[in-house]
């Protein structure tokens, strides 16, 4: 919203549902009964989005497009590509559905992150709020702030409430109980609020279920039709007999 005229025009043109946040109508603050302004809870999410737009990660991120993805590597890569493409095309109808998420399982170099980011870019281009959560560093940050309740809530709130959350490399590395608890808190919340996730992981759905049944089953339920497993190279080296 650039200025008051824009804002008023938008108020007249848009229905309630066109606001990304109905509580503050995208003003990021709320006027309270006593006339003072209070920051809306969506504010920290918007700030994180702007950070993504402004950060160096984002530049690399923005280069990851369907147009520069090589899907000719294997049959599974091609299948994953077409699932990703169809997900991004149907996103508007999918986002309100029970199954509104997508998950890419595959080893390093399988192209899963490229595909996830390609979807993210299509959604960003249409104005959706996409939050990028690089699993390893984000989980470390969250755990460091766990003793500071206010700080922790502010951080985790971003991942819980983002319009679209992209978790990159879920459960990479050693997994502790507090990693599981944090991820469960985020996913369970998003599951009940019907908020989509885009996940990449080296684990299979079976692995995820084994790590934590509640997390695995939530993720599967949210993305059923859009589970893309890219085993890739491994296939060529598998020894039969
Ligand atoms: Zn708001």
CSV table of C-alpha atoms and ligand atoms in Angstrom, one decimal:
chain,number,residue,atom,x,y,z
A,1,UNK,CA,0.0,0.0,0.0
A,2,UNK,CA,1.8,3.1,-1.2
A,3,UNK,CA,-0.4,5.9,0.0
A,4,UNK,CA,-3.7,6.8,1.4
A,5,UNK,CA,-5.4,7.1,-2.0
A,6,UNK,CA,-4.2,3.6,-2.8
A,7,UNK,CA,-5.5,2.4,0.5
A,8,UNK,CA,-8.9,4.0,0.1
A,9,UNK,CA,-9.2,2.7,-3.5
A,10,UNK,CA,-8.3,-0.8,-2.2
A,11,UNK,CA,-10.9,-0.5,0.6
A,12,UNK,CA,-13.6,0.2,-2.0
A,13,UNK,CA,-12.4,-2.3,-4.6
A,14,UNK,CA,-11.6,-5.2,-2.5
A,15,UNK,CA,-13.7,-7.5,-0.5
A,16,UNK,CA,-12.7,-8.5,3.0
A,17,UNK,CA,-11.2,-11.7,1.7
A,18,UNK,CA,-8.8,-9.9,-0.5
A,19,UNK,CA,-6.8,-8.7,2.4
A,20,UNK,CA,-3.8,-10.9,3.4
A,21,UNK,CA,-4.7,-10.0,7.0
A,22,UNK,CA,-8.3,-9.2,7.8
A,23,UNK,CA,-7.5,-8.1,11.3
A,24,UNK,CA,-5.6,-5.0,10.2
A,25,UNK,CA,-6.5,-4.9,6.5
A,26,UNK,CA,-2.8,-5.0,5.7
A,27,UNK,CA,-2.1,-1.9,7.6
A,28,UNK,CA,0.1,-3.9,10.0
A,29,UNK,CA,-1.3,-2.1,13.0
A,30,UNK,CA,-4.7,-2.0,14.8
A,31,UNK,CA,-6.3,1.1,16.3
A,32,UNK,CA,-7.5,0.1,19.8
A,33,UNK,CA,-10.6,1.3,21.6
A,34,UNK,CA,-8.6,4.0,23.4
A,35,UNK,CA,-7.4,5.3,20.1
A,36,UNK,CA,-3.8,4.1,20.4
A,37,UNK,CA,-2.2,1.9,17.7
A,38,UNK,CA,-1.0,-1.6,18.3
A,39,UNK,CA,1.2,-3.7,16.0
A,40,UNK,CA,-0.8,-6.4,14.4
A,41,UNK,CA,0.4,-10.0,14.8
A,42,UNK,CA,0.9,-10.2,11.0
A,43,UNK,CA,3.6,-7.5,11.3
A,44,UNK,CA,6.5,-9.8,12.1
A,45,UNK,CA,5.5,-12.1,9.2
A,46,UNK,CA,5.6,-9.2,6.7
A,47,UNK,CA,8.9,-8.1,8.1
A,48,UNK,CA,10.3,-11.6,7.5
A,49,UNK,CA,8.9,-11.6,4.0
A,50,UNK,CA,10.6,-8.3,3.3
A,51,UNK,CA,13.8,-9.7,4.7
A,52,UNK,CA,13.6,-12.6,2.3
A,53,UNK,CA,13.1,-10.2,-0.5
A,54,UNK,CA,16.0,-8.1,0.6
A,55,UNK,CA,18.5,-10.9,1.5
A,56,UNK,CA,21.2,-12.4,-0.6
A,57,UNK,CA,19.5,-15.8,-0.2
A,58,UNK,CA,16.6,-14.4,-1.9
A,59,UNK,CA,18.6,-13.5,-5.0
A,60,UNK,CA,19.7,-17.1,-5.4
A,61,UNK,CA,16.3,-18.2,-4.5
A,62,UNK,CA,14.7,-16.0,-7.2
A,63,UNK,CA,16.9,-17.6,-9.9
A,64,UNK,CA,15.4,-21.1,-9.2
A,65,UNK,CA,12.8,-21.4,-11.9
A,66,UNK,CA,10.9,-24.1,-13.8
A,67,UNK,CA,12.5,-22.7,-16.9
A,68,UNK,CA,16.0,-23.5,-15.8
A,69,UNK,CA,15.3,-26.8,-14.3
A,70,UNK,CA,16.7,-29.9,-16.0
A,71,UNK,CA,14.0,-32.6,-15.8
A,72,UNK,CA,15.7,-35.0,-18.3
A,73,UNK,CA,17.8,-36.7,-15.6
A,74,UNK,CA,15.4,-39.5,-14.8
A,75,UNK,CA,11.8,-40.5,-15.0
A,76,UNK,CA,11.3,-39.6,-11.4
A,77,UNK,CA,12.8,-36.2,-11.9
A,78,UNK,CA,10.3,-35.6,-14.7
A,79,UNK,CA,7.4,-36.8,-12.6
A,80,UNK,CA,8.5,-34.6,-9.7
A,81,UNK,CA,8.8,-31.7,-12.2
A,82,UNK,CA,5.3,-32.2,-13.5
A,83,UNK,CA,3.9,-32.5,-9.9
A,84,UNK,CA,5.6,-29.2,-8.9
A,85,UNK,CA,4.3,-27.5,-12.0
A,86,UNK,CA,0.8,-28.7,-11.6
A,87,UNK,CA,0.8,-27.7,-7.9
A,88,UNK,CA,1.9,-24.2,-8.7
A,89,UNK,CA,-0.8,-23.9,-11.4
A,90,UNK,CA,-3.5,-25.2,-9.2
A,91,UNK,CA,-2.3,-23.4,-6.0
A,92,UNK,CA,-5.3,-21.0,-5.8
A,93,UNK,CA,-7.8,-23.8,-5.6
A,94,UNK,CA,-5.5,-26.1,-3.6
A,95,UNK,CA,-4.6,-23.6,-0.8
A,96,UNK,CA,-8.1,-23.8,0.7
A,97,UNK,CA,-8.2,-27.6,0.4
A,98,UNK,CA,-7.4,-30.1,3.1
A,99,UNK,CA,-4.5,-31.4,0.8
A,100,UNK,CA,-2.8,-28.1,0.1
A,101,UNK,CA,0.9,-29.0,0.5
A,102,UNK,CA,3.7,-30.6,-1.5
A,103,UNK,CA,6.7,-32.6,-0.4
A,104,UNK,CA,9.9,-33.5,-2.3
A,105,UNK,CA,11.9,-36.5,-1.0
A,106,UNK,CA,15.3,-37.1,-2.5
A,107,UNK,CA,19.0,-37.2,-2.0
A,108,UNK,CA,21.4,-34.3,-2.4
A,109,UNK,CA,21.6,-33.2,-6.0
A,110,UNK,CA,18.2,-34.6,-6.9
A,111,UNK,CA,16.9,-31.1,-7.7
A,112,UNK,CA,14.3,-31.1,-4.9
A,113,UNK,CA,15.2,-27.7,-3.6
A,114,UNK,CA,15.2,-26.2,-7.1
A,115,UNK,CA,11.7,-27.5,-7.7
A,116,UNK,CA,10.4,-26.3,-4.3
A,117,UNK,CA,11.9,-22.9,-5.0
A,118,UNK,CA,10.4,-22.8,-8.4
A,119,UNK,CA,7.0,-23.1,-6.9
A,120,UNK,CA,7.9,-20.5,-4.3
A,121,UNK,CA,8.8,-18.1,-7.1
A,122,UNK,CA,5.6,-18.6,-9.0
A,123,UNK,CA,3.7,-18.0,-5.8
A,124,UNK,CA,5.8,-14.9,-4.9
A,125,UNK,CA,5.2,-13.6,-8.4
A,126,UNK,CA,1.5,-13.7,-7.7
A,127,UNK,CA,1.9,-11.9,-4.5
A,128,UNK,CA,1.6,-14.7,-2.0
A,129,UNK,CA,3.6,-14.5,1.2
A,130,UNK,CA,6.2,-17.3,1.1
A,131,UNK,CA,8.5,-17.8,4.1
A,132,UNK,CA,11.7,-19.7,3.5
A,133,UNK,CA,12.8,-21.9,6.5
A,134,UNK,CA,16.2,-23.5,6.0
A,135,UNK,CA,15.7,-26.3,8.4
A,136,UNK,CA,19.2,-26.6,10.0
A,137,UNK,CA,19.8,-22.9,10.7
A,138,UNK,CA,16.2,-22.1,11.6
A,139,UNK,CA,15.9,-24.9,14.1
A,140,UNK,CA,19.2,-23.9,15.7
A,141,UNK,CA,18.0,-20.3,16.1
A,142,UNK,CA,14.7,-21.4,17.5
A,143,UNK,CA,16.4,-23.6,20.1
A,144,UNK,CA,18.8,-20.8,21.1
A,145,UNK,CA,15.8,-18.6,21.8
A,146,UNK,CA,13.8,-21.2,23.6
A,147,UNK,CA,14.7,-19.8,27.1
A,148,UNK,CA,13.5,-16.3,26.0
A,149,UNK,CA,9.8,-17.0,25.8
A,150,UNK,CA,8.8,-13.8,24.0
A,151,UNK,CA,11.5,-14.0,21.5
A,152,UNK,CA,10.8,-17.7,20.8
A,153,UNK,CA,7.1,-17.0,20.3
A,154,UNK,CA,7.9,-14.2,17.9
A,155,UNK,CA,10.2,-16.4,15.9
A,156,UNK,CA,8.0,-19.5,15.8
A,157,UNK,CA,4.9,-17.4,15.1
A,158,UNK,CA,6.5,-16.5,11.7
A,159,UNK,CA,6.7,-20.2,10.7
A,160,UNK,CA,3.3,-21.0,12.1
A,161,UNK,CA,1.4,-18.2,10.4
A,162,UNK,CA,3.2,-17.7,7.1
A,163,UNK,CA,0.8,-17.9,4.2
A,164,UNK,CA,3.1,-20.5,2.6
A,165,UNK,CA,6.0,-22.1,4.5
A,166,UNK,CA,8.8,-23.7,2.7
A,167,UNK,CA,10.9,-26.0,4.9
A,168,UNK,CA,14.1,-26.9,3.2
A,169,UNK,CA,16.0,-30.0,4.2
A,170,UNK,CA,13.6,-31.1,6.9
A,171,UNK,CA,15.4,-33.3,9.5
A,172,UNK,CA,18.8,-33.0,8.0
A,173,UNK,CA,21.5,-34.1,10.5
A,174,UNK,CA,21.1,-35.5,14.0
A,175,UNK,CA,17.5,-35.2,15.3
A,176,UNK,CA,16.8,-34.4,18.9
A,177,UNK,CA,13.6,-34.5,20.8
A,178,UNK,CA,13.4,-30.7,20.9
A,179,UNK,CA,13.8,-30.6,17.0
A,180,UNK,CA,10.8,-32.9,16.8
A,181,UNK,CA,8.8,-30.8,19.3
A,182,UNK,CA,9.4,-27.6,17.4
A,183,UNK,CA,8.6,-29.1,14.0
A,184,UNK,CA,5.5,-30.7,15.5
A,185,UNK,CA,4.3,-27.4,17.0
A,186,UNK,CA,4.7,-25.7,13.6
A,187,UNK,CA,3.1,-28.4,11.5
A,188,UNK,CA,0.3,-29.2,13.8
A,189,UNK,CA,-0.7,-25.5,13.9
A,190,UNK,CA,-0.6,-25.2,10.1
A,191,UNK,CA,-2.5,-28.4,9.7
A,192,UNK,CA,-5.4,-27.2,11.8
A,193,UNK,CA,-5.3,-23.7,10.2
A,194,UNK,CA,-5.2,-25.3,6.7
A,195,UNK,CA,-2.0,-23.4,5.8
A,196,UNK,CA,0.2,-25.0,3.1
A,197,UNK,CA,3.8,-26.2,3.4
A,198,UNK,CA,6.3,-26.9,0.7
A,199,UNK,CA,8.9,-29.4,2.1
A,200,UNK,CA,12.1,-30.8,0.8
A,201,UNK,CA,13.8,-33.7,2.7
A,202,UNK,CA,16.3,-36.5,2.2
A,203,UNK,CA,14.0,-38.7,4.2
A,204,UNK,CA,11.2,-40.8,2.6
A,205,UNK,CA,7.7,-40.7,3.9
A,206,UNK,CA,8.4,-43.9,5.7
A,207,UNK,CA,11.5,-42.4,7.4
A,208,UNK,CA,9.4,-39.4,8.5
A,209,UNK,CA,6.8,-41.7,10.0
A,210,UNK,CA,9.5,-43.5,11.9
A,211,UNK,CA,11.1,-40.3,13.2
A,212,UNK,CA,7.7,-39.1,14.5
A,213,UNK,CA,4.4,-40.7,13.6
A,214,UNK,CA,2.4,-37.5,14.2
A,215,UNK,CA,4.6,-35.4,12.0
A,216,UNK,CA,4.9,-38.0,9.3
A,217,UNK,CA,1.1,-38.6,9.1
A,218,UNK,CA,0.3,-34.8,9.2
A,219,UNK,CA,2.7,-34.2,6.4
A,220,UNK,CA,1.4,-37.1,4.3
A,221,UNK,CA,-2.2,-36.1,4.9
A,222,UNK,CA,-1.5,-32.5,3.9
A,223,UNK,CA,0.3,-33.5,0.6
A,224,UNK,CA,-1.0,-36.9,-0.4
A,225,UNK,CA,-1.4,-36.2,-4.1
A,226,UNK,CA,1.8,-34.2,-4.2
A,227,UNK,CA,4.4,-36.4,-2.7
A,228,UNK,CA,7.4,-36.5,-5.2
A,229,UNK,CA,10.1,-39.0,-4.5
A,230,UNK,CA,13.2,-38.5,-6.6
A,231,UNK,CA,15.5,-41.5,-6.0
A,232,UNK,CA,17.5,-40.6,-9.0
A,233,UNK,CA,21.0,-41.9,-9.7
A,234,UNK,CA,20.7,-44.7,-7.1
A,235,UNK,CA,18.4,-46.6,-9.4
A,236,UNK,CA,21.1,-47.0,-12.0
A,237,UNK,CA,23.4,-48.6,-9.5
A,238,UNK,CA,21.0,-50.9,-7.8
A,239,UNK,CA,22.1,-54.5,-8.0
A,240,UNK,CA,19.4,-57.0,-8.7
A,241,UNK,CA,19.6,-60.7,-7.9
B,1,LIG,ZN1,-2.6,-7.8,10.4
